[in-house]
Coordinates of C-alpha atoms and ligand atoms in Angstrom, one line a residue:
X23 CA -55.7 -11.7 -54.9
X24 CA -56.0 -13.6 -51.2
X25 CA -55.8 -12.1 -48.2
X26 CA -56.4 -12.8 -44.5
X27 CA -58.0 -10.0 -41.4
X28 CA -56.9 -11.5 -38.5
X29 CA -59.6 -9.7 -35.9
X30 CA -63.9 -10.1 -36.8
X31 CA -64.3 -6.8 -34.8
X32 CA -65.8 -3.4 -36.2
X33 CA -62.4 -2.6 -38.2
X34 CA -61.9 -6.0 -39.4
X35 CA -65.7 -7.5 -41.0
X36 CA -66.0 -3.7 -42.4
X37 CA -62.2 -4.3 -44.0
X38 CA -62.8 -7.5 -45.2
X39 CA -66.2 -7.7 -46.6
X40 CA -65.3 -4.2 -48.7
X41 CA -62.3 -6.1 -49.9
X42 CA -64.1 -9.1 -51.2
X43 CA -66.3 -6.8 -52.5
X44 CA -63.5 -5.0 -54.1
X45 CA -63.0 -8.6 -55.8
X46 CA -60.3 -9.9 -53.4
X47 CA -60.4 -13.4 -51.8
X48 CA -60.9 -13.0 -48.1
X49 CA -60.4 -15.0 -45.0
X50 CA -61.6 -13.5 -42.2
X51 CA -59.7 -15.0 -39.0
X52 CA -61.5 -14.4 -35.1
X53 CA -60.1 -16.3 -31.9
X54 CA -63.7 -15.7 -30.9
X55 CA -65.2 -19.5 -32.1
X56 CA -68.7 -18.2 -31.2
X57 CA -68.2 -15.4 -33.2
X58 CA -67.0 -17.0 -36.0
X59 CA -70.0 -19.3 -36.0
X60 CA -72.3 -16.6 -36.1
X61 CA -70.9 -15.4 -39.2
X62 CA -70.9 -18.6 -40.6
X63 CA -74.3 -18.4 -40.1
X64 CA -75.3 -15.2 -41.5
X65 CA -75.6 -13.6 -37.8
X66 CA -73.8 -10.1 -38.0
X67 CA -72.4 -9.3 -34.2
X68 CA -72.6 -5.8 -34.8
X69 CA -74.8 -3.3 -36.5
X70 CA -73.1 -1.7 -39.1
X71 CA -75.6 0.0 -42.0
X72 CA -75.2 -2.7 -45.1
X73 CA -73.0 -4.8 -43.6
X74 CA -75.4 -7.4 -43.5
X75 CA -75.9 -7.6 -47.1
X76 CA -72.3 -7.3 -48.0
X77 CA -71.8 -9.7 -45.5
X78 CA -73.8 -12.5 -46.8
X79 CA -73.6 -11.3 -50.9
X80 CA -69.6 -12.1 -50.5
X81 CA -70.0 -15.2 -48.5
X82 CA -72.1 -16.2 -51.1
X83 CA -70.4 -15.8 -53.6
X84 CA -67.4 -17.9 -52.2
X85 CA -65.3 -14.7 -51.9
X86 CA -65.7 -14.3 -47.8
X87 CA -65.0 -17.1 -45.7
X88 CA -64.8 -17.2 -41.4
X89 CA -62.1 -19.4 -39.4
X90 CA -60.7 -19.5 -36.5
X91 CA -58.0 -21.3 -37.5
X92 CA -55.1 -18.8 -38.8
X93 CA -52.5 -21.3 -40.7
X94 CA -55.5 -22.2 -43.1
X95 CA -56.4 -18.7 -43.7
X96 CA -53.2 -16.9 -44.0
X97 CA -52.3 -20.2 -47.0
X98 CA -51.2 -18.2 -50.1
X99 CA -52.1 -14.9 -48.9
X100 CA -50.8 -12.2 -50.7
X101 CA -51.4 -9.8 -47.4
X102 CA -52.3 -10.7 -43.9
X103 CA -54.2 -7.5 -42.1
X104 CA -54.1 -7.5 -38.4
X105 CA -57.6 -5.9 -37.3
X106 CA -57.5 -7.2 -33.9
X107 CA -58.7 -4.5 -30.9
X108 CA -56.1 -2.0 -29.5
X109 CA -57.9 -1.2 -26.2
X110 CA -56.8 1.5 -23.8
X111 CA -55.0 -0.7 -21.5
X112 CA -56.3 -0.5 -17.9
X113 CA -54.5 2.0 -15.8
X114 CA -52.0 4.1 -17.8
X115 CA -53.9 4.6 -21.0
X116 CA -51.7 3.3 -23.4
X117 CA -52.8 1.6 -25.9
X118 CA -52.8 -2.6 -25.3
X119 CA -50.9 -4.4 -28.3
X120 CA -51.5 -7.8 -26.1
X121 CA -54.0 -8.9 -29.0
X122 CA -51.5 -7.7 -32.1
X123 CA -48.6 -9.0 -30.6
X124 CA -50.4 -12.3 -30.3
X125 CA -51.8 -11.7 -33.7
X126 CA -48.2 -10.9 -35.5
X127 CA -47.0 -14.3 -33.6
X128 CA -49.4 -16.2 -34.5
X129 CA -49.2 -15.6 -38.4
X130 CA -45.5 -15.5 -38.1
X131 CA -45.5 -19.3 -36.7
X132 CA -48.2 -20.4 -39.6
X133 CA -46.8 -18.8 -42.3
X134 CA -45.4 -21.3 -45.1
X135 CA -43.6 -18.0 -47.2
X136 CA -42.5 -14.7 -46.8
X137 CA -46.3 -12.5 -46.6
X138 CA -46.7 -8.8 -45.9
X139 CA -48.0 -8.5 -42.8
X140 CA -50.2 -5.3 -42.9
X141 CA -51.9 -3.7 -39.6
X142 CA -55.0 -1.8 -39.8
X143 CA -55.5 -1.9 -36.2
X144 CA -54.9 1.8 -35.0
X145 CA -51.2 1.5 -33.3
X146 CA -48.8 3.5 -31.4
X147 CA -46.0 4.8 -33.4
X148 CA -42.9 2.5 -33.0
X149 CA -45.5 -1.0 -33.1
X150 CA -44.5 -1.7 -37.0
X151 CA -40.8 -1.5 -35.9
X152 CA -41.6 -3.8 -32.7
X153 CA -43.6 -6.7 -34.9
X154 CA -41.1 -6.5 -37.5
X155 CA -38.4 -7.5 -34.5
X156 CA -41.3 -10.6 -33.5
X157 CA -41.8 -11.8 -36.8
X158 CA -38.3 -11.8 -37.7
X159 CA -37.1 -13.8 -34.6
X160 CA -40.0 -16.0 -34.5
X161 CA -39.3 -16.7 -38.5
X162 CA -35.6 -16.3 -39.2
X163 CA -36.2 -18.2 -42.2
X164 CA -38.6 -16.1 -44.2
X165 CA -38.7 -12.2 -45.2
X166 CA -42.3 -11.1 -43.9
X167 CA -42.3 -7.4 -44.7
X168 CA -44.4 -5.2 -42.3
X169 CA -46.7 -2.8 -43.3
X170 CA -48.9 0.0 -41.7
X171 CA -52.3 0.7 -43.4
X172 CA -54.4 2.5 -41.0
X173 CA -58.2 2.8 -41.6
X174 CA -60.7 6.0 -41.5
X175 CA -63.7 4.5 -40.7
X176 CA -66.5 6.1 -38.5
X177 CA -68.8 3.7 -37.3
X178 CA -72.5 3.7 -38.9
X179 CA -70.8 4.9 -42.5
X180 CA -67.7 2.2 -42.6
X181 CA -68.7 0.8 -45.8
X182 CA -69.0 4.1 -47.9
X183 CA -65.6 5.3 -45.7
X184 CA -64.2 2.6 -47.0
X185 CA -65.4 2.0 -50.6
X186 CA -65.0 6.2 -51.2
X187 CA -61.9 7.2 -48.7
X188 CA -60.0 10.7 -49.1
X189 CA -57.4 9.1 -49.0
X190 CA -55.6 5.6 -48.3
X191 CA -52.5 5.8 -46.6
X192 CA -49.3 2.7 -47.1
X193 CA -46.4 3.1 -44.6
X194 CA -43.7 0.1 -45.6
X195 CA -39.9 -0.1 -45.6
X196 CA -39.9 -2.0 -49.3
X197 CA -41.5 -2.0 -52.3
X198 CA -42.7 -5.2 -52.3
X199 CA -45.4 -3.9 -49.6
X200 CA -46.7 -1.0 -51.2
X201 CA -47.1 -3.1 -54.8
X202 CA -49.2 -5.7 -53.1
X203 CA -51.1 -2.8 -51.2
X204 CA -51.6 -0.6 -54.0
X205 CA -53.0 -3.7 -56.6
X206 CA -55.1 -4.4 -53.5
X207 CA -56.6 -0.7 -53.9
X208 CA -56.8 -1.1 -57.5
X209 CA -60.2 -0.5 -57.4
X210 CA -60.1 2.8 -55.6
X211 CA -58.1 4.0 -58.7
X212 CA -61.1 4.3 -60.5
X213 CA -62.3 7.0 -58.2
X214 CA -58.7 8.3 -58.6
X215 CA -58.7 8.1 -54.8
X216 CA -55.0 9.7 -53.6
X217 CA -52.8 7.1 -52.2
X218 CA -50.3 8.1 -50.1
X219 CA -46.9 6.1 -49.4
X220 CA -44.3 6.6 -46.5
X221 CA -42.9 5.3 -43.8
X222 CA -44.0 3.0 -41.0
X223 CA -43.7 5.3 -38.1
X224 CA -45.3 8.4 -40.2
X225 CA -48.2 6.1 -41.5
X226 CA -48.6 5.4 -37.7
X227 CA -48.7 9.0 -36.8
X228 CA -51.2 10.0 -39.2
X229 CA -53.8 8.0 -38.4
X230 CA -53.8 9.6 -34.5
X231 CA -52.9 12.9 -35.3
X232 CA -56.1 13.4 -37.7
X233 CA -58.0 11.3 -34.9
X234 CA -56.9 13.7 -32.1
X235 CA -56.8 16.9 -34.6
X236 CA -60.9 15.5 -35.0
X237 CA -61.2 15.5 -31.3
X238 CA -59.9 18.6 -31.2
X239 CA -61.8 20.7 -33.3
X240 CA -65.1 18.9 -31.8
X241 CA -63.6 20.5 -28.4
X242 CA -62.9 23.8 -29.6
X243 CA -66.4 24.2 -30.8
X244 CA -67.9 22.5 -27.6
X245 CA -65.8 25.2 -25.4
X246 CA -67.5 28.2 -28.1
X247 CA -70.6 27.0 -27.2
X248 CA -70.1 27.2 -23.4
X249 CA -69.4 31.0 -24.2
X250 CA -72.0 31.1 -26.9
X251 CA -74.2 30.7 -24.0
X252 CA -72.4 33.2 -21.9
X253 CA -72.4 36.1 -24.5
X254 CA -76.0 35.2 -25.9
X255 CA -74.6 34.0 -29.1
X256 CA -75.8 31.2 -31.4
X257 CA -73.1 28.2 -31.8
X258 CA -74.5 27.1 -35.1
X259 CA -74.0 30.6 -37.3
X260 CA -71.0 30.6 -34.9
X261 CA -69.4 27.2 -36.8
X262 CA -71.3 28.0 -40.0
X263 CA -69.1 31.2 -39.7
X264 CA -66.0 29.6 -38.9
X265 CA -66.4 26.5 -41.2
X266 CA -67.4 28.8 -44.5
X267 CA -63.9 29.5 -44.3
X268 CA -61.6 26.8 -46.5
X269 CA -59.2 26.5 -44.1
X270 CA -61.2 25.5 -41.8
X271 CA -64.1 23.4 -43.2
X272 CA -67.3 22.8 -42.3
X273 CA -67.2 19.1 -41.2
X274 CA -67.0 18.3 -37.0
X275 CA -68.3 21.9 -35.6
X276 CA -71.0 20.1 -34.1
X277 CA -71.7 20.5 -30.5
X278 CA -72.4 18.2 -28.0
X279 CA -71.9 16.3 -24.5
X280 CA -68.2 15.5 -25.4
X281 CA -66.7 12.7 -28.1
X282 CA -67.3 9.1 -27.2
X283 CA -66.5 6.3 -29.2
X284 CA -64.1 3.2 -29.4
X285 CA -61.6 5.7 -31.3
X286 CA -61.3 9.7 -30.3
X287 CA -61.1 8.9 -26.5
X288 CA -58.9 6.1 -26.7
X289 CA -56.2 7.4 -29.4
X290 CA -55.9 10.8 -27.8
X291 CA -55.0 9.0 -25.1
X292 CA -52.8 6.7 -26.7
X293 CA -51.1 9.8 -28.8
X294 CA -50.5 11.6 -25.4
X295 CA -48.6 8.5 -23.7
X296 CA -46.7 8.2 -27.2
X297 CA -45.9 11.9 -27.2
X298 CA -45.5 12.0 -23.4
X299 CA -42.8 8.7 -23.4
X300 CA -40.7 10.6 -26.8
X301 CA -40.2 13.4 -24.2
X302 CA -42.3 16.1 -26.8
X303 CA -45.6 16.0 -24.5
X304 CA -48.7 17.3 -26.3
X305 CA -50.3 19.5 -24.1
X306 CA -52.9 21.1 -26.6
X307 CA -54.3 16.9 -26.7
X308 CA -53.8 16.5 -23.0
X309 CA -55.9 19.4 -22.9
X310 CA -58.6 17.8 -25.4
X311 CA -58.9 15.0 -23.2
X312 CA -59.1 16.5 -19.9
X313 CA -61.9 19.4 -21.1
X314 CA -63.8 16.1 -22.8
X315 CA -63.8 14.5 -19.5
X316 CA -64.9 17.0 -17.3
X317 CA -67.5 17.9 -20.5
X318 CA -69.4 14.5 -19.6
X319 CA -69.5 15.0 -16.2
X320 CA -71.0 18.6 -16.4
X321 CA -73.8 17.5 -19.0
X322 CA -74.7 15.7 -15.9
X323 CA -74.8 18.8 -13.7
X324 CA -76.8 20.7 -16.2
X325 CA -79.9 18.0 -15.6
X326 CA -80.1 18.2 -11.9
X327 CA -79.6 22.3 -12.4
X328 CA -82.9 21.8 -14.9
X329 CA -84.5 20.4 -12.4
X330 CA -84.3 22.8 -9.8
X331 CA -80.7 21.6 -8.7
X332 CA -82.1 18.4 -6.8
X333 CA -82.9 15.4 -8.9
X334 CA -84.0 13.0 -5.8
X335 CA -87.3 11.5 -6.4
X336 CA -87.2 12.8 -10.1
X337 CA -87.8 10.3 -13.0
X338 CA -85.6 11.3 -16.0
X339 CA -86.5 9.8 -19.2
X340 CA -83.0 9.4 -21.7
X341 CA -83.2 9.6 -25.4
X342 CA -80.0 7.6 -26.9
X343 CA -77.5 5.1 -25.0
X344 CA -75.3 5.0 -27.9
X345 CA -71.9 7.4 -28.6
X346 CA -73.3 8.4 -32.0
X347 CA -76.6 7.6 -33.9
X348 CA -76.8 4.3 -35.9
X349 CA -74.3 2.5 -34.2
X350 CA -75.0 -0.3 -31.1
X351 CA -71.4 0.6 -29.7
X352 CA -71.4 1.8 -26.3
X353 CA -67.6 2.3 -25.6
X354 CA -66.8 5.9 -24.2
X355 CA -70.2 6.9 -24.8
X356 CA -71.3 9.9 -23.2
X357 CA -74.2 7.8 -21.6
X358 CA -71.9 5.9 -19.3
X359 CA -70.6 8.8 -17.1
X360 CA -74.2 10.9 -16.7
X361 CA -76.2 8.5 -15.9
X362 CA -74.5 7.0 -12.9
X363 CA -73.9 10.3 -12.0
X364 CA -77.7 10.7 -12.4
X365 CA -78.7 7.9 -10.9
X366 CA -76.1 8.2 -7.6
X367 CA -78.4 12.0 -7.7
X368 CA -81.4 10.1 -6.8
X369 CA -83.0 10.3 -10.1
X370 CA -85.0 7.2 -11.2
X371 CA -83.8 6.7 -15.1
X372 CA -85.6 5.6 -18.3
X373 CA -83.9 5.1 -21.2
X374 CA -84.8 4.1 -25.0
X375 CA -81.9 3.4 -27.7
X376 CA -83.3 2.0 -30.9
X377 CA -79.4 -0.3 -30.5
X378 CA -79.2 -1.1 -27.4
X379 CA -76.6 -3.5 -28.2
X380 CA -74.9 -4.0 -25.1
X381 CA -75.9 -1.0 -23.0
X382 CA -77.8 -3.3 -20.6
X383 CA -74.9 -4.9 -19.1
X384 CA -72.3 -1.3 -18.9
X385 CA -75.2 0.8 -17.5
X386 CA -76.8 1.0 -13.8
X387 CA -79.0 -1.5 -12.6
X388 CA -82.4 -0.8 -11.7
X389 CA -82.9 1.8 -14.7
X390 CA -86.1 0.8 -16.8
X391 CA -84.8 0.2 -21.2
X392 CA -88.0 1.0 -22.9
X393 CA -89.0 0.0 -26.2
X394 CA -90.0 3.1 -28.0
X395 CA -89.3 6.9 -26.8
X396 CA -93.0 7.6 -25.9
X397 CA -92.8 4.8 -23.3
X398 CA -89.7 5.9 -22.0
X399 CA -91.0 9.6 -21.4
X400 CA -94.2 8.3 -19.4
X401 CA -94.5 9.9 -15.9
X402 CA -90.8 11.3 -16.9
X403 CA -90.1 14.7 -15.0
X404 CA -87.4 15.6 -17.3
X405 CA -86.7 14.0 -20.9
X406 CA -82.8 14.5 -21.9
X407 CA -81.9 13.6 -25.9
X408 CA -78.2 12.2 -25.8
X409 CA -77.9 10.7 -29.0
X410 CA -79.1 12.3 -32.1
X411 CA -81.1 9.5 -33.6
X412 CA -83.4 10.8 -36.9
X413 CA -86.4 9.4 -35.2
X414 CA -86.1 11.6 -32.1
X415 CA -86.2 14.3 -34.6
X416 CA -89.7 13.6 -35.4
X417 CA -91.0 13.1 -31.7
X418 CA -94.0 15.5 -31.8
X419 CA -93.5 18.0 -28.4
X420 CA -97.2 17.9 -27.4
X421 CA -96.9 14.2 -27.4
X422 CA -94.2 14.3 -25.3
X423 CA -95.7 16.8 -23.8
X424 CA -98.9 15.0 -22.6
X425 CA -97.1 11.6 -21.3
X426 CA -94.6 13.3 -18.8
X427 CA -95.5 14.6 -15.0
X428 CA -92.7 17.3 -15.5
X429 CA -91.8 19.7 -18.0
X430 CA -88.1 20.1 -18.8
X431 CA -86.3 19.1 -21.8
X432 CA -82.3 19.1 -22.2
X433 CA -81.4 18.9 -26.0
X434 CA -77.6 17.8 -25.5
X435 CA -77.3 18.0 -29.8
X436 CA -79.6 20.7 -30.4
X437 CA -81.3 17.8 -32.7
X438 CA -85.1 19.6 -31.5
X439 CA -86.9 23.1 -32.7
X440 CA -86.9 25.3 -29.4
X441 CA -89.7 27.0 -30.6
X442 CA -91.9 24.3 -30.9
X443 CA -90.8 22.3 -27.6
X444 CA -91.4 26.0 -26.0
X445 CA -94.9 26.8 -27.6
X446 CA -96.0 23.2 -26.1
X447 CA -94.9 24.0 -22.5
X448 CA -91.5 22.7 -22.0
X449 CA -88.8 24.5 -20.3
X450 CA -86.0 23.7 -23.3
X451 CA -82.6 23.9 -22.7
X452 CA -80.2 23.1 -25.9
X453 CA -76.8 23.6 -25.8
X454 CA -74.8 27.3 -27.4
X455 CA -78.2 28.9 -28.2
X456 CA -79.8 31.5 -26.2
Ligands
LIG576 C1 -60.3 -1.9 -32.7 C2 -60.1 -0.4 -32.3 O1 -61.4 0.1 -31.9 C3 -59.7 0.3 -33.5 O2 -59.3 1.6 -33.1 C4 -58.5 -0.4 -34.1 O3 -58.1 0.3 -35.3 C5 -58.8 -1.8 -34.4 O4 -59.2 -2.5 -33.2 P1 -62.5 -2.9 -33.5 O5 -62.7 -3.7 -34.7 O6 -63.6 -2.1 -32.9 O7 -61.3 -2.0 -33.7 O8 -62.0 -4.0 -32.4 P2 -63.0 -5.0 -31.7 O9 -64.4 -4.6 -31.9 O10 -62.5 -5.0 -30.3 O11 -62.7 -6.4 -32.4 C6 -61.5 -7.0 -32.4 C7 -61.7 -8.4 -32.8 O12 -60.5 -9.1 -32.9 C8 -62.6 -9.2 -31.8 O13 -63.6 -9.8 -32.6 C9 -61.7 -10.2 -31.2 O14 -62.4 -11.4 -30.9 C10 -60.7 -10.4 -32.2 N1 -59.4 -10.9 -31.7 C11 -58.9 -10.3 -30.6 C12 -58.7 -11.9 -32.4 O15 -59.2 -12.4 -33.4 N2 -57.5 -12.3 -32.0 C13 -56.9 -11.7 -30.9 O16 -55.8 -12.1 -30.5 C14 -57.6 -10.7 -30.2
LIG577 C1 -63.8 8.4 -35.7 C2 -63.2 9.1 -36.9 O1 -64.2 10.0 -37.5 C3 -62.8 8.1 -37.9 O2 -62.1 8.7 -39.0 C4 -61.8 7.1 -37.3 O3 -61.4 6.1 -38.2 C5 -62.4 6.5 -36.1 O4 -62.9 7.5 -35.1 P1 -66.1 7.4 -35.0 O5 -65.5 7.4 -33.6 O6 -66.7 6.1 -35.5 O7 -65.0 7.8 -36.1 O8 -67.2 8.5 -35.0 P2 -67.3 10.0 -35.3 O9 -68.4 10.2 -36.3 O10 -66.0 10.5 -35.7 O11 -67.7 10.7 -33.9 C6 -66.9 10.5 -32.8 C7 -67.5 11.2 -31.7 O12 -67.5 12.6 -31.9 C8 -68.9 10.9 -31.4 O13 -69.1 10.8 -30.0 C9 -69.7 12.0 -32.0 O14 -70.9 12.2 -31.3 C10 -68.8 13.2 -31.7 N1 -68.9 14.3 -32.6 C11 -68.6 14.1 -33.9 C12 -69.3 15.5 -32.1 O15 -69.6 15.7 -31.0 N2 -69.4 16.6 -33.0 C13 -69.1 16.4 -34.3 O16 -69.2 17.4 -35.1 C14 -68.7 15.2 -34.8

């Protein structure tokens, strides 16, 4: 089988290096010529564990190719997948379809025959009824059948999200789209991996409701460990408690500074607009979003408080930029609403992320990106862990210890022993444990 990803983003090389991989011919399409060059070349814009190597094994092997030139590779597709970004669109926090609708056109104009036109891009409910309106009236002549397909992927485990889903989910009007889809999948059968077929707006609604029901169980146990610490409880039995039970599970009790990411902040937010324009408002994910928000803000507040409620003059070293260990994607991340807020304190900032990626250019000037977590800690008054890398989990407290002025330490994922930071002087503060 062929098919064409229109979009060389995070959703769209995961998509369509897994399919070639799966066996299927794959053109990846990118408006971005740089980009595609780079991938020509071997040069991966992103870091994604193993995409690298699936990357350049398909490519290889002739079964992934990179264009920026759509009619060439939508020729004799059997599906065209739209994996172009869905931003939060400045302002009113819907969701911007700018780059899908331009996508959907685009194909429409260069298609030669009648192709399903499948998005995986996460879209509001109502945008497979909208391109099927553009596609029809740009191309009169042809039956191009529309087709949702939404994607599960968390960044830093797309590929085995992908390869080993829970489920794939096919939202079409016809038959014709789920038997391309489905023979797509074939592989997936194997694994006797449930597929799930309905309609386009329900297939649009799943993929933000679990997203936002996610976001919303991340919440819940965020707020339980705010009154852990009230009550002198511990968060973790707390949501090894709570998750033992079936019903509830086990997975996202995690606490933290609040959900980041290029997904959770921006489909709540999309779901709420969606809900909010159908006239059947969903307060309990308006609710999601606004404790998330002010969450950030207070991790923030908790640092100066650590140090003695004034941070002027303080150096605060910051272990983790990114929204979630191994990823370099900075978009919503926790990082980039407490450190201005430190910074604007007074506080001079260190910071080490082992994928920096792009934090550089979204994070106040004059802060000092050092190149291993020991020289980010030197002369540090406070050291604050914001991302849970595995390597900070090794960091040996009397170490740290010995390189700061200060003694405080802030565990925002309770990734550190308290016992041990304790034993070798710190004042350690983690979050939901006494
Ligand atoms: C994004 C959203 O994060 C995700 O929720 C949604 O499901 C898909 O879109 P992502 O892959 O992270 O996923 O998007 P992004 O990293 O912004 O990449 C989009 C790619 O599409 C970019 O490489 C961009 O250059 C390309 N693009 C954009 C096109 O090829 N054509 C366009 O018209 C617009
Ligand atoms: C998410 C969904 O998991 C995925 O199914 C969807 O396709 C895209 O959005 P992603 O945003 O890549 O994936 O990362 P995820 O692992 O879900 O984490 C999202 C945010 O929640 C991160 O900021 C993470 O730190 C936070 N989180 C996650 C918690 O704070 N606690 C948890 O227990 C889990």
């Amino acid at each position: 089988m062929r098919i064409a990803m229109i979009g060389a983003g995070y959703v769209g090389l995961v998509s369509g290096a897994c399919f070639a991989e799966f066996g299927v011919d794959v053109c990846v399409v990118d408006t971005d010529a740089a980009k595609v060059e780079a991938l020509r070349a071997g040069r991966i814009p992103i870091y994604e564990p193993g995409l690298d190597k699936l990357v350049e094994e398909n490519a290889r092997d002739g079964r992934l190719r990179f264009t920026t030139d759509t009619a060439e590779a939508i020729r004799n597709a059997d599906a065209v997948f739209l994996a172009v970004g869905t931003p939060t669109r400045r302002g009113d926090g819907h969701a911007d379809l700018t780059y899908v609708f331009a996508a959907a056109e685009g194909v429409a104009k260069a298609a030669e025959r009648s192709i399903v036109l499948v998005t995986k891009s996460t879209v509001p409910v109502g945008t497979g009824r909208k391109i099927k309106e553009i596609v029809r009236r740009v191309r009169p002549d042809l039956e191009i059948e529309v087709a949702s397909n939404p994607e599960f992927l968390r960044e830093g485990s797309a590929i085995p999200d992908f390869m080993r889903p829970d489920r794939v989910v096919i939202g079409a009007d016809s038959d014709r789209a789920f038997q391309v889809l489905r023979r797509l999948y074939r592989p997936l059968y194997l694994i006797e991996t449930p597929i799930l077929q309905t309609g386009l707006e329900t297939a649009e609604l799943i993929k933000y409701a679990a997203n936002a029901f996610l976001a919303t169980k991340i919440t819940f146990i965020n707020e339980m460990a705010d009154l852990c610490e009230a009550v002198g409880a511990d968060v973790h039995d707390v949501a090894r408690g709570m998750g033992l039970d079936g019903r509830i599970g086990r997975k996202f009790l995690h606490p933290g500074p609040g959900y980041g990411g290029s997904c959770f902040p921006k489909d709540t937010l999309a779901l709420a607009r969606t809900a909010q324009d159908a006239g059947r408002p969903v307060r309990l994910v308006e609710t999601t979003i606004a404790i998330n928000d002010e969450r950030k803000a207070a991790m923030a507040d908790r640092v100066i408080a650590a140090l003695g409620g004034d941070a002027s003059g303080k150096t605060i070293a910051v272990l983790g930029l990114t929204f979630k260990p191994e990823t370099d994607d900075m978009r919503d991340a926790p990082s980039l609403v407490i450190l201005p807020k430190l910074a604007a304190a007074g506080a001079t900032l260190r910071a080490y992320d082992p994928q920096p990626g792009h934090a550089r250019q979204v994070l106040p000037g004059g802060m000092h990106f050092a190149v291993s977590p020991m020289e980010a800690v030197e002369g540090a008054d406070a050291v604050v862990l914001l991302t849970e890398w595995n390597e900070f989990r090794a960091l040996s407290p009397e170490k740290l210890r010995s390189a700061m002025r200060g003694r405080v330490a802030l565990d925002l994922r309770n990734a550190w022993d308290p016992q041990s930071f304790r034993e070798a002087g710190f004042e350690y503060q983690s979050i939901g444990r006494p």
